C-alpha positions as YAML, in Angstrom:
chain: A
units: angstrom
residues:
- id: 1
  name: MET
  ca: [85.99, 37.84, -34.92]
- id: 2
  name: ILE
  ca: [84.49, 40.98, -33.59]
- id: 3
  name: SER
  ca: [83.91, 42.37, -37.05]
- id: 4
  name: SER
  ca: [82.43, 39.00, -38.32]
- id: 5
  name: MET
  ca: [79.48, 39.45, -35.92]
- id: 6
  name: LYS
  ca: [76.39, 41.09, -37.11]
- id: 7
  name: PRO
  ca: [74.09, 43.08, -35.33]
- id: 8
  name: ARG
  ca: [70.74, 41.37, -33.94]
- id: 9
  name: THR
  ca: [67.75, 43.19, -35.18]
- id: 10
  name: GLN
  ca: [64.77, 43.63, -32.78]
- id: 11
  name: GLU
  ca: [61.33, 42.22, -34.15]
- id: 12
  name: PRO
  ca: [58.36, 44.17, -33.32]
- id: 13
  name: ASP
  ca: [56.05, 42.56, -30.86]
- id: 14
  name: VAL
  ca: [53.22, 41.69, -33.03]
- id: 15
  name: ARG
  ca: [49.99, 40.45, -31.42]
- id: 16
  name: ASP
  ca: [48.71, 37.11, -32.61]
- id: 17
  name: SER
  ca: [45.73, 37.64, -34.97]
- id: 18
  name: ASP
  ca: [43.95, 34.67, -33.33]
- id: 19
  name: GLU
  ca: [43.85, 36.14, -29.91]
- id: 20
  name: ILE
  ca: [40.26, 37.29, -28.73]
- id: 21
  name: ASP
  ca: [40.08, 40.47, -27.23]
- id: 22
  name: LEU
  ca: [37.15, 40.82, -24.79]
- id: 23
  name: PHE
  ca: [36.82, 44.46, -25.13]
- id: 24
  name: ASP
  ca: [36.39, 43.88, -28.84]
- id: 25
  name: LEU
  ca: [33.59, 41.43, -28.29]
- id: 26
  name: ILE
  ca: [31.86, 43.92, -26.10]
- id: 27
  name: ASP
  ca: [32.06, 46.34, -28.83]
- id: 28
  name: ASP
  ca: [30.81, 44.03, -31.46]
- id: 29
  name: ILE
  ca: [27.81, 43.35, -29.23]
- id: 30
  name: LYS
  ca: [27.03, 46.95, -28.75]
- id: 31
  name: ALA
  ca: [27.45, 47.72, -32.59]
- id: 32
  name: LYS
  ca: [25.07, 44.98, -33.28]
- id: 33
  name: TRP
  ca: [22.66, 45.47, -30.47]
- id: 34
  name: TYR
  ca: [19.64, 45.06, -32.55]
- id: 35
  name: TRP
  ca: [20.50, 41.52, -33.04]
- id: 36
  name: VAL
  ca: [20.13, 40.73, -29.24]
- id: 37
  name: ILE
  ca: [17.09, 42.82, -29.00]
- id: 38
  name: GLY
  ca: [15.31, 41.26, -31.87]
- id: 39
  name: THR
  ca: [16.27, 37.77, -30.93]
- id: 40
  name: VAL
  ca: [14.76, 38.21, -27.37]
- id: 41
  name: ILE
  ca: [11.61, 39.61, -28.81]
- id: 42
  name: VAL
  ca: [11.40, 36.65, -31.08]
- id: 43
  name: ALA
  ca: [11.90, 34.14, -27.97]
- id: 44
  name: ILE
  ca: [9.32, 35.92, -25.94]
- id: 45
  name: VAL
  ca: [6.72, 35.88, -28.92]
- id: 46
  name: LEU
  ca: [7.40, 32.19, -29.27]
- id: 47
  name: ALA
  ca: [6.97, 31.68, -25.60]
- id: 48
  name: LEU
  ca: [3.87, 33.56, -25.41]
- id: 49
  name: GLY
  ca: [2.57, 31.48, -28.47]
- id: 50
  name: TYR
  ca: [3.21, 28.32, -26.78]
- id: 51
  name: LEU
  ca: [1.70, 29.42, -23.53]
- id: 52
  name: LEU
  ca: [-1.42, 30.46, -25.43]
- id: 53
  name: LYS
  ca: [-1.67, 27.28, -27.29]
- id: 54
  name: ALA
  ca: [-0.73, 24.77, -24.28]
- id: 55
  name: SER
  ca: [-3.40, 23.42, -22.29]
- id: 56
  name: PRO
  ca: [-3.55, 24.24, -18.60]
- id: 57
  name: VAL
  ca: [-2.79, 21.37, -16.17]
- id: 58
  name: TYR
  ca: [-4.43, 21.90, -12.69]
- id: 59
  name: GLU
  ca: [-3.49, 19.81, -9.62]
- id: 60
  name: THR
  ca: [-5.47, 19.01, -6.56]
- id: 61
  name: GLU
  ca: [-4.56, 16.94, -3.65]
- id: 62
  name: VAL
  ca: [-6.15, 14.85, -0.64]
- id: 63
  name: VAL
  ca: [-4.47, 14.15, 2.67]
- id: 64
  name: TYR
  ca: [-4.94, 11.34, 5.07]
- id: 65
  name: LYS
  ca: [-3.89, 11.05, 8.75]
- id: 66
  name: SER
  ca: [-3.87, 8.21, 11.06]
- id: 67
  name: VAL
  ca: [-7.04, 7.42, 13.17]
- id: 68
  name: MET
  ca: [-7.33, 7.41, 17.04]
- id: 69
  name: PRO
  ca: [-7.42, 3.77, 18.59]
- id: 70
  name: ALA
  ca: [-11.18, 4.16, 19.17]
- id: 71
  name: ASP
  ca: [-11.81, 4.01, 15.53]
- id: 72
  name: LEU
  ca: [-10.33, 0.34, 15.73]
- id: 73
  name: LEU
  ca: [-11.94, -0.71, 18.81]
- id: 74
  name: GLN
  ca: [-14.21, -3.02, 17.10]
- id: 75
  name: LEU
  ca: [-11.36, -4.98, 15.92]
- id: 76
  name: ASN
  ca: [-9.20, -4.87, 19.12]
- id: 77
  name: GLN
  ca: [-12.34, -5.90, 21.37]
- id: 78
  name: PRO
  ca: [-10.81, -7.86, 24.58]
- id: 79
  name: ARG
  ca: [-13.12, -10.65, 23.82]
- id: 80
  name: LEU
  ca: [-11.84, -11.32, 20.49]
- id: 81
  name: LYS
  ca: [-8.03, -10.61, 21.73]
- id: 82
  name: ASP
  ca: [-8.66, -13.40, 24.28]
- id: 83
  name: ILE
  ca: [-9.89, -15.99, 21.84]
- id: 84
  name: LEU
  ca: [-7.78, -14.92, 18.58]
- id: 85
  name: GLY
  ca: [-4.80, -13.20, 20.17]
- id: 86
  name: ASN
  ca: [-3.43, -10.48, 17.80]
- id: 87
  name: ASN
  ca: [-4.44, -12.20, 14.62]
- id: 88
  name: ILE
  ca: [-7.06, -9.58, 13.54]
- id: 89
  name: ALA
  ca: [-5.95, -6.68, 15.91]
- id: 90
  name: LEU
  ca: [-4.58, -3.59, 14.40]
- id: 91
  name: SER
  ca: [-2.90, -0.68, 15.58]
- id: 92
  name: PRO
  ca: [-3.50, 3.02, 14.20]
- id: 93
  name: GLU
  ca: [-0.12, 2.70, 12.65]
- id: 94
  name: ALA
  ca: [-0.86, -0.90, 11.13]
- id: 95
  name: ALA
  ca: [-4.21, 0.43, 9.71]
- id: 96
  name: PHE
  ca: [-2.65, 3.43, 8.22]
- id: 97
  name: GLN
  ca: [-0.14, 1.40, 6.41]
- id: 98
  name: LEU
  ca: [-2.75, -0.68, 5.04]
- id: 99
  name: VAL
  ca: [-4.17, 2.31, 3.42]
- id: 100
  name: ARG
  ca: [-0.75, 3.69, 2.40]
- id: 101
  name: THR
  ca: [-0.09, 0.41, 0.58]
- id: 102
  name: LYS
  ca: [-3.31, 0.25, -1.26]
- id: 103
  name: ALA
  ca: [-2.65, 3.74, -2.49]
- id: 104
  name: MET
  ca: [0.47, 2.78, -4.06]
- id: 105
  name: ALA
  ca: [-0.84, -0.60, -5.44]
- id: 106
  name: GLY
  ca: [-0.72, -0.67, -9.30]
- id: 107
  name: SER
  ca: [-3.76, -3.11, -9.12]
- id: 108
  name: VAL
  ca: [-5.94, -0.75, -7.26]
- id: 109
  name: ILE
  ca: [-5.19, 2.22, -9.57]
- id: 110
  name: ARG
  ca: [-5.63, 0.01, -12.58]
- id: 111
  name: SER
  ca: [-8.85, -1.04, -11.30]
- id: 112
  name: PHE
  ca: [-10.11, 2.59, -10.65]
- id: 113
  name: TYR
  ca: [-8.85, 3.63, -14.16]
- id: 114
  name: ARG
  ca: [-10.92, 0.98, -15.79]
- id: 115
  name: GLU
  ca: [-13.79, 2.10, -13.69]
- id: 116
  name: LEU
  ca: [-13.30, 5.64, -15.22]
- id: 117
  name: ILE
  ca: [-13.03, 4.46, -18.56]
- id: 118
  name: ASN
  ca: [-16.12, 2.50, -18.33]
- id: 119
  name: SER
  ca: [-18.09, 5.44, -16.99]
- id: 120
  name: ASP
  ca: [-20.33, 7.78, -19.29]
- id: 121
  name: ASN
  ca: [-18.36, 10.63, -18.56]
- id: 122
  name: GLU
  ca: [-17.17, 11.49, -22.02]
- id: 123
  name: GLN
  ca: [-15.37, 14.69, -21.24]
- id: 124
  name: LEU
  ca: [-13.36, 12.81, -18.62]
- id: 125
  name: LYS
  ca: [-12.57, 9.96, -21.01]
- id: 126
  name: ALA
  ca: [-11.39, 12.21, -23.75]
- id: 127
  name: LEU
  ca: [-8.66, 13.73, -21.18]
- id: 128
  name: ILE
  ca: [-7.27, 10.41, -19.81]
- id: 129
  name: TYR
  ca: [-7.79, 7.99, -23.06]
- id: 130
  name: ASN
  ca: [-6.28, 8.30, -26.30]
- id: 131
  name: PRO
  ca: [-7.38, 5.90, -28.95]
- id: 132
  name: ASP
  ca: [-4.19, 6.30, -30.81]
- id: 133
  name: ILE
  ca: [-2.00, 4.58, -28.35]
- id: 134
  name: SER
  ca: [-2.47, 1.11, -26.48]
- id: 135
  name: GLU
  ca: [-4.33, 0.49, -23.30]
- id: 136
  name: GLU
  ca: [-1.31, -0.19, -21.30]
- id: 137
  name: GLN
  ca: [0.26, 3.35, -22.45]
- id: 138
  name: ASN
  ca: [-2.92, 5.04, -21.48]
- id: 139
  name: TYR
  ca: [-2.80, 3.43, -18.04]
- id: 140
  name: SER
  ca: [0.65, 4.54, -17.65]
- id: 141
  name: LEU
  ca: [-0.02, 8.22, -18.57]
- id: 142
  name: PHE
  ca: [-2.79, 8.05, -16.07]
- id: 143
  name: ALA
  ca: [-0.60, 6.57, -13.28]
- id: 144
  name: GLU
  ca: [1.93, 9.55, -13.85]
- id: 145
  name: ARG
  ca: [-0.83, 11.97, -13.22]
- id: 146
  name: LEU
  ca: [-1.45, 10.26, -9.54]
- id: 147
  name: LYS
  ca: [1.52, 11.09, -7.29]
- id: 148
  name: TYR
  ca: [1.94, 10.52, -3.68]
- id: 149
  name: SER
  ca: [4.27, 11.76, -0.66]
- id: 150
  name: ASP
  ca: [4.78, 10.51, 2.87]
- id: 151
  name: SER
  ca: [5.57, 11.98, 6.09]
- id: 152
  name: LYS
  ca: [8.89, 12.45, 7.37]
- id: 153
  name: ASP
  ca: [8.46, 12.83, 10.90]
- id: 154
  name: SER
  ca: [6.43, 10.96, 13.78]
- id: 155
  name: ASP
  ca: [3.04, 12.24, 12.55]
- id: 156
  name: LEU
  ca: [1.37, 9.79, 10.27]
- id: 157
  name: PHE
  ca: [-0.05, 11.43, 7.02]
- id: 158
  name: LEU
  ca: [-0.28, 10.64, 3.23]
- id: 159
  name: LYS
  ca: [-0.81, 13.08, 0.44]
- id: 160
  name: LEU
  ca: [-2.03, 12.16, -2.99]
- id: 161
  name: SER
  ca: [-1.95, 14.68, -5.79]
- id: 162
  name: PHE
  ca: [-3.68, 14.27, -9.22]
- id: 163
  name: GLN
  ca: [-3.06, 16.48, -12.23]
- id: 164
  name: LEU
  ca: [-5.88, 17.00, -15.10]
- id: 165
  name: GLU
  ca: [-6.34, 19.66, -17.69]
- id: 166
  name: ASP
  ca: [-9.95, 20.27, -16.23]
- id: 167
  name: GLN
  ca: [-9.79, 21.86, -12.85]
- id: 168
  name: VAL
  ca: [-13.48, 20.62, -11.75]
- id: 169
  name: LEU
  ca: [-12.95, 17.10, -12.96]
- id: 170
  name: SER
  ca: [-9.37, 16.77, -11.52]
- id: 171
  name: ALA
  ca: [-10.98, 17.32, -7.72]
- id: 172
  name: GLU
  ca: [-13.92, 15.17, -8.75]
- id: 173
  name: VAL
  ca: [-11.43, 12.15, -10.03]
- id: 174
  name: LEU
  ca: [-9.35, 12.40, -6.91]
- id: 175
  name: ASN
  ca: [-12.27, 12.32, -4.45]
- id: 176
  name: ARG
  ca: [-13.51, 9.44, -6.26]
- id: 177
  name: PHE
  ca: [-10.27, 7.77, -6.12]
- id: 178
  name: SER
  ca: [-10.01, 8.46, -2.30]
- id: 179
  name: GLU
  ca: [-13.61, 6.82, -1.91]
- id: 180
  name: TYR
  ca: [-12.75, 3.88, -3.96]
- id: 181
  name: LEU
  ca: [-9.52, 3.38, -2.10]
- id: 182
  name: LEU
  ca: [-10.81, 3.50, 1.33]
- id: 183
  name: GLN
  ca: [-13.76, 1.16, 0.24]
- id: 184
  name: ARG
  ca: [-11.27, -1.19, -1.30]
- id: 185
  name: ASN
  ca: [-9.12, -1.47, 1.89]
- id: 186
  name: ARG
  ca: [-12.27, -1.80, 3.88]
- id: 187
  name: GLU
  ca: [-13.55, -4.92, 1.78]
- id: 188
  name: GLU
  ca: [-10.10, -6.50, 1.80]
- id: 189
  name: VAL
  ca: [-9.85, -6.11, 5.58]
- id: 190
  name: ILE
  ca: [-13.38, -7.69, 6.10]
- id: 191
  name: HIS
  ca: [-12.71, -10.55, 3.66]
- id: 192
  name: SER
  ca: [-9.28, -11.18, 5.52]
- id: 193
  name: VAL
  ca: [-10.84, -11.07, 8.97]
- id: 194
  name: GLU
  ca: [-13.84, -13.35, 8.04]
- id: 195
  name: LEU
  ca: [-11.41, -15.75, 6.50]
- id: 196
  name: THR
  ca: [-9.20, -15.54, 9.81]
- id: 197
  name: ILE
  ca: [-12.21, -16.38, 11.75]
- id: 198
  name: ASP
  ca: [-13.59, -19.01, 9.44]
- id: 199
  name: ALA
  ca: [-10.33, -20.78, 9.46]
- id: 200
  name: GLN
  ca: [-10.10, -20.74, 13.27]
- id: 201
  name: LEU
  ca: [-13.71, -22.11, 13.66]
- id: 202
  name: ASP
  ca: [-12.86, -24.95, 11.16]
- id: 203
  name: GLU
  ca: [-9.77, -25.67, 13.08]
- id: 204
  name: TRP
  ca: [-11.55, -25.72, 16.54]
- id: 205
  name: GLU
  ca: [-14.45, -27.90, 14.89]
- id: 206
  name: LEU
  ca: [-11.86, -30.49, 13.54]
- id: 207
  name: LYS
  ca: [-10.05, -30.55, 16.81]
- id: 208
  name: ALA
  ca: [-13.49, -31.12, 18.42]
- id: 209
  name: GLU
  ca: [-14.38, -33.96, 16.42]
- id: 210
  name: GLN
  ca: [-10.96, -35.49, 16.99]
- id: 211
  name: MET
  ca: [-11.51, -35.31, 20.43]
- id: 212
  name: ARG
  ca: [-14.83, -36.82, 20.22]
- id: 213
  name: THR
  ca: [-13.60, -39.66, 18.24]
- id: 214
  name: ALA
  ca: [-10.76, -40.48, 20.46]
- id: 215
  name: TYR
  ca: [-13.33, -40.13, 23.39]
- id: 216
  name: GLN
  ca: [-15.59, -42.58, 21.96]
- id: 217
  name: ALA
  ca: [-12.77, -44.95, 21.01]
- id: 218
  name: ASP
  ca: [-11.64, -44.88, 24.65]
- id: 219
  name: LYS
  ca: [-15.25, -45.34, 25.85]
- id: 220
  name: GLN
  ca: [-15.90, -48.52, 23.60]
- id: 221
  name: ARG
  ca: [-12.42, -49.85, 24.83]
- id: 222
  name: ARG
  ca: [-13.43, -49.48, 28.32]
- id: 223
  name: LEU
  ca: [-16.68, -51.01, 28.02]
- id: 224
  name: LEU
  ca: [-15.22, -53.91, 26.02]
- id: 225
  name: GLN
  ca: [-12.74, -54.42, 29.17]
- id: 226
  name: LEU
  ca: [-15.60, -53.98, 31.64]
- id: 227
  name: GLN
  ca: [-17.96, -56.32, 30.00]
- id: 228
  name: GLU
  ca: [-15.03, -59.05, 29.70]
- id: 229
  name: ALA
  ca: [-14.46, -58.57, 33.38]
- id: 230
  name: VAL
  ca: [-17.96, -58.98, 34.47]
- id: 231
  name: ALA
  ca: [-18.36, -62.09, 32.61]
- id: 232
  name: ILE
  ca: [-15.11, -63.26, 34.37]
- id: 233
  name: ALA
  ca: [-16.40, -62.19, 37.94]
- id: 234
  name: ARG
  ca: [-19.82, -63.79, 37.26]
- id: 235
  name: THR
  ca: [-18.14, -66.99, 36.32]
- id: 236
  name: ILE
  ca: [-16.17, -67.15, 39.51]
- id: 237
  name: ASN
  ca: [-19.33, -65.92, 41.36]
- id: 238
  name: GLN
  ca: [-17.35, -62.95, 42.53]
- id: 239
  name: GLN
  ca: [-20.02, -60.21, 43.40]
- id: 240
  name: LYS
  ca: [-18.00, -57.90, 45.59]
- id: 241
  name: PRO
  ca: [-14.30, -56.57, 45.59]
- id: 242
  name: LEU
  ca: [-11.81, -58.99, 46.86]
- id: 243
  name: TYR
  ca: [-9.56, -56.04, 48.17]
- id: 244
  name: SER
  ca: [-9.69, -52.89, 49.82]
- id: 245
  name: GLY
  ca: [-8.15, -49.73, 48.71]
- id: 246
  name: GLU
  ca: [-5.54, -49.84, 51.45]
- id: 247
  name: ARG
  ca: [-4.19, -53.01, 50.14]
- id: 248
  name: VAL
  ca: [-3.91, -52.04, 46.47]
- id: 249
  name: LEU
  ca: [-0.19, -51.33, 45.36]
- id: 250
  name: VAL
  ca: [0.05, -48.66, 43.13]
- id: 251
  name: SER
  ca: [2.48, -50.53, 41.02]
- id: 252
  name: ASN
  ca: [0.38, -53.76, 40.68]
- id: 253
  name: ALA
  ca: [-3.09, -52.91, 39.70]
- id: 254
  name: PRO
  ca: [-5.38, -56.08, 40.32]
- id: 255
  name: PRO
  ca: [-7.46, -57.50, 37.42]
- id: 256
  name: LEU
  ca: [-10.65, -55.68, 36.88]
- id: 257
  name: TYR
  ca: [-12.73, -58.92, 37.66]
- id: 258
  name: MET
  ca: [-11.55, -58.68, 41.32]
- id: 259
  name: MET
  ca: [-13.70, -55.61, 41.74]
- id: 260
  name: GLY
  ca: [-16.68, -57.93, 41.61]
- id: 261
  name: ALA
  ca: [-19.55, -58.15, 39.03]
- id: 262
  name: LYS
  ca: [-21.62, -55.68, 41.02]
- id: 263
  name: ALA
  ca: [-19.46, -52.60, 40.78]
- id: 264
  name: LEU
  ca: [-18.39, -53.61, 37.28]
- id: 265
  name: SER
  ca: [-21.90, -53.45, 36.08]
- id: 266
  name: ALA
  ca: [-22.62, -50.33, 37.69]
- id: 267
  name: GLU
  ca: [-19.65, -48.73, 35.88]
- id: 268
  name: VAL
  ca: [-20.97, -50.36, 32.40]
- id: 269
  name: ALA
  ca: [-24.57, -48.87, 33.22]
- id: 270
  name: GLU
  ca: [-22.98, -45.27, 33.85]
- id: 271
  name: LEU
  ca: [-20.92, -45.37, 30.58]
- id: 272
  name: ARG
  ca: [-23.99, -46.52, 28.57]
- id: 273
  name: ALA
  ca: [-25.98, -43.68, 30.35]
- id: 274
  name: ARG
  ca: [-23.70, -41.05, 29.24]
- id: 275
  name: SER
  ca: [-24.84, -41.36, 25.44]
- id: 276
  name: GLU
  ca: [-28.42, -40.15, 26.70]
- id: 277
  name: GLY
  ca: [-27.04, -36.82, 27.87]
- id: 278
  name: ASN
  ca: [-24.21, -34.33, 26.62]
- id: 279
  name: GLU
  ca: [-21.16, -36.41, 26.43]
- id: 280
  name: ASP
  ca: [-19.00, -33.59, 25.43]
- id: 281
  name: LEU
  ca: [-18.94, -32.57, 29.08]
- id: 282
  name: TYR
  ca: [-16.85, -35.69, 29.91]
- id: 283
  name: ILE
  ca: [-14.22, -35.04, 27.25]
- id: 284
  name: ASN
  ca: [-11.24, -33.12, 28.79]
- id: 285
  name: GLY
  ca: [-10.62, -29.85, 27.29]
- id: 286
  name: LEU
  ca: [-13.66, -29.89, 24.82]
- id: 287
  name: PRO
  ca: [-16.05, -27.66, 26.93]
- id: 288
  name: GLU
  ca: [-13.41, -24.64, 26.85]
- id: 289
  name: LEU
  ca: [-12.92, -25.35, 23.19]
- id: 290
  name: LEU
  ca: [-16.67, -25.36, 22.50]
- id: 291
  name: TRP
  ca: [-17.16, -22.09, 24.83]
- id: 292
  name: LYS
  ca: [-14.37, -20.18, 22.61]
- id: 293
  name: SER
  ca: [-16.11, -21.47, 19.28]
- id: 294
  name: ASP
  ca: [-19.52, -20.32, 20.67]
- id: 295
  name: THR
  ca: [-18.05, -16.93, 21.76]
- id: 296
  name: LEU
  ca: [-16.27, -16.09, 18.56]
- id: 297
  name: LYS
  ca: [-19.54, -17.15, 16.55]
- id: 298
  name: SER
  ca: [-21.70, -14.77, 18.80]
- id: 299
  name: THR
  ca: [-19.32, -12.00, 18.60]
- id: 300
  name: GLN
  ca: [-20.01, -9.33, 16.29]
- id: 301
  name: ILE
  ca: [-17.85, -6.38, 14.61]
- id: 302
  name: LYS
  ca: [-19.68, -3.39, 13.83]
- id: 303
  name: TRP
  ca: [-17.94, -2.35, 10.70]
- id: 304
  name: ASP
  ca: [-19.75, 0.87, 10.20]
- id: 305
  name: GLN
  ca: [-17.69, 2.04, 13.47]
- id: 306
  name: VAL
  ca: [-14.24, 1.01, 11.92]
- id: 307
  name: ARG
  ca: [-11.93, 3.49, 10.32]
- id: 308
  name: PHE
  ca: [-8.49, 2.75, 8.96]
- id: 309
  name: ALA
  ca: [-7.72, 6.17, 7.94]
- id: 310
  name: GLU
  ca: [-9.16, 9.56, 8.08]
- id: 311
  name: VAL
  ca: [-9.52, 12.05, 5.31]
- id: 312
  name: ASP
  ca: [-7.80, 15.22, 6.74]
- id: 313
  name: GLN
  ca: [-8.36, 17.19, 3.64]
- id: 314
  name: PRO
  ca: [-10.45, 16.46, 0.76]
- id: 315
  name: ALA
  ca: [-9.63, 17.32, -2.92]
- id: 316
  name: ILE
  ca: [-10.96, 20.81, -3.73]
- id: 317
  name: VAL
  ca: [-11.32, 22.64, -7.22]
- id: 318
  name: PRO
  ca: [-7.82, 24.19, -7.84]
- id: 319
  name: LEU
  ca: [-7.60, 28.01, -8.42]
- id: 320
  name: ARG
  ca: [-4.89, 28.20, -10.60]
- id: 321
  name: ALA
  ca: [-2.83, 26.06, -13.17]
- id: 322
  name: VAL
  ca: [0.48, 24.34, -12.11]
- id: 323
  name: LYS
  ca: [1.38, 23.84, -15.73]
- id: 324
  name: PRO
  ca: [2.58, 25.53, -17.84]
- id: 325
  name: ARG
  ca: [4.87, 27.69, -15.66]
- id: 326
  name: LYS
  ca: [4.46, 30.98, -17.36]
- id: 327
  name: THR
  ca: [7.00, 32.84, -15.40]
- id: 328
  name: LEU
  ca: [9.59, 30.24, -15.71]
- id: 329
  name: ILE
  ca: [8.99, 29.63, -19.38]
- id: 330
  name: LEU
  ca: [9.14, 33.56, -19.90]
- id: 331
  name: ALA
  ca: [12.36, 33.85, -18.17]
- id: 332
  name: LEU
  ca: [13.99, 30.95, -19.91]
- id: 333
  name: ALA
  ca: [12.80, 32.55, -23.29]
- id: 334
  name: ILE
  ca: [14.38, 35.92, -22.21]
- id: 335
  name: VAL
  ca: [17.70, 34.05, -21.23]
- id: 336
  name: ALA
  ca: [17.68, 31.85, -24.18]
- id: 337
  name: GLY
  ca: [16.93, 34.83, -26.59]
- id: 338
  name: GLY
  ca: [19.54, 36.81, -24.92]
- id: 339
  name: MET
  ca: [22.29, 34.29, -25.25]
- id: 340
  name: ALA
  ca: [21.14, 33.54, -28.93]
- id: 341
  name: GLY
  ca: [21.20, 37.26, -29.80]
- id: 342
  name: ILE
  ca: [24.50, 37.68, -28.38]
- id: 343
  name: LEU
  ca: [25.81, 34.67, -30.57]
- id: 344
  name: PHE
  ca: [24.09, 36.14, -33.47]
- id: 345
  name: ALA
  ca: [25.61, 39.57, -32.90]
- id: 346
  name: LEU
  ca: [29.11, 38.08, -32.67]
- id: 347
  name: LEU
  ca: [28.56, 36.22, -36.02]
- id: 348
  name: ALA
  ca: [27.40, 39.25, -37.67]
- id: 349
  name: ALA
  ca: [30.23, 41.31, -36.45]
- id: 350
  name: ALA
  ca: [32.68, 38.82, -37.66]
- id: 351
  name: GLN
  ca: [31.22, 38.50, -41.05]
- id: 352
  name: GLN
  ca: [31.34, 42.35, -41.50]
- id: 353
  name: ARG
  ca: [34.80, 42.36, -40.32]
- id: 354
  name: ARG
  ca: [36.00, 39.41, -42.86]
- id: 355
  name: ARG
  ca: [34.18, 41.33, -45.95]
- id: 356
  name: TYR
  ca: [35.99, 44.52, -44.80]
- id: 357
  name: ASN
  ca: [39.22, 42.65, -44.64]
- id: 358
  name: GLN
  ca: [38.65, 41.12, -47.87]
- id: 359
  name: SER
  ca: [38.01, 44.51, -49.70]
- id: 360
  name: LEU
  ca: [41.49, 45.90, -48.76]
...
């Protein structure tokens, strides 16, 4: 059995031809170094060509901050607060929030954009309007140029930035938008306050008319009752009251005619005499209501002394462009060119090796 066994042969340790050797790759790159250098140079040239051809984009910004309470004193007058409560009162935070909301409102931006398009500045229109696309697309591109950022701490401020290919026009457009925004907000607040005041005056006027109508109805009812009682008293020849105040039970009021024709006639005369003077004084609650109405009408709000937000920093002409980012583009070109060059070098080395193997 031992003789039947065959000796085992030792197979040589042959490396798989598909295995990648890192050092071989490095040697291939070194051998084909001109591919790497050439590709990097081409990438840099392309990047420089793009930078020379691309239009520079400039960015400017305007910063708003909240106002002091004194800037809103006209809206927070004690007299107005006593009459209207907090219907028109504004705190600095609330006033700043109004400006912030308007700055982000699409209707405000769209209205301002239409104003720019309808202007006579052809240079500006060429930058913000493209006749080859729709009006909605033009507006969308313009809105993308306008960006905002809010405060993250307790200090209230709003930063608006605008990008345009012309550095002078970028500052001019943003400052115009800033003025338009503040003026639009002022007009809407004035309109809202006037509507609130007018609505309150109309409400009080309607209430006063209702009080006058109710008073006149009560007065006429009382006159009819008195006239009827006078007729009864005269019929029974009752000129003086039949009772004294001490003998009148609260739960059993005597008929009016028992007061006597003389007293009843005097009351009738007094009620009729009221119409010759100011009957509003006899209506419960009406004098106070009329006083509030007259006070509100006479109170003036000096809108030129009211500010809702303060421009802390107006837009200025930028000194340098924010786009294209030259350093970043050149760095990316070098990296991309280097990676492409390494790939080309490895492919060239592999092609050379394949041809060599085929020639054997």
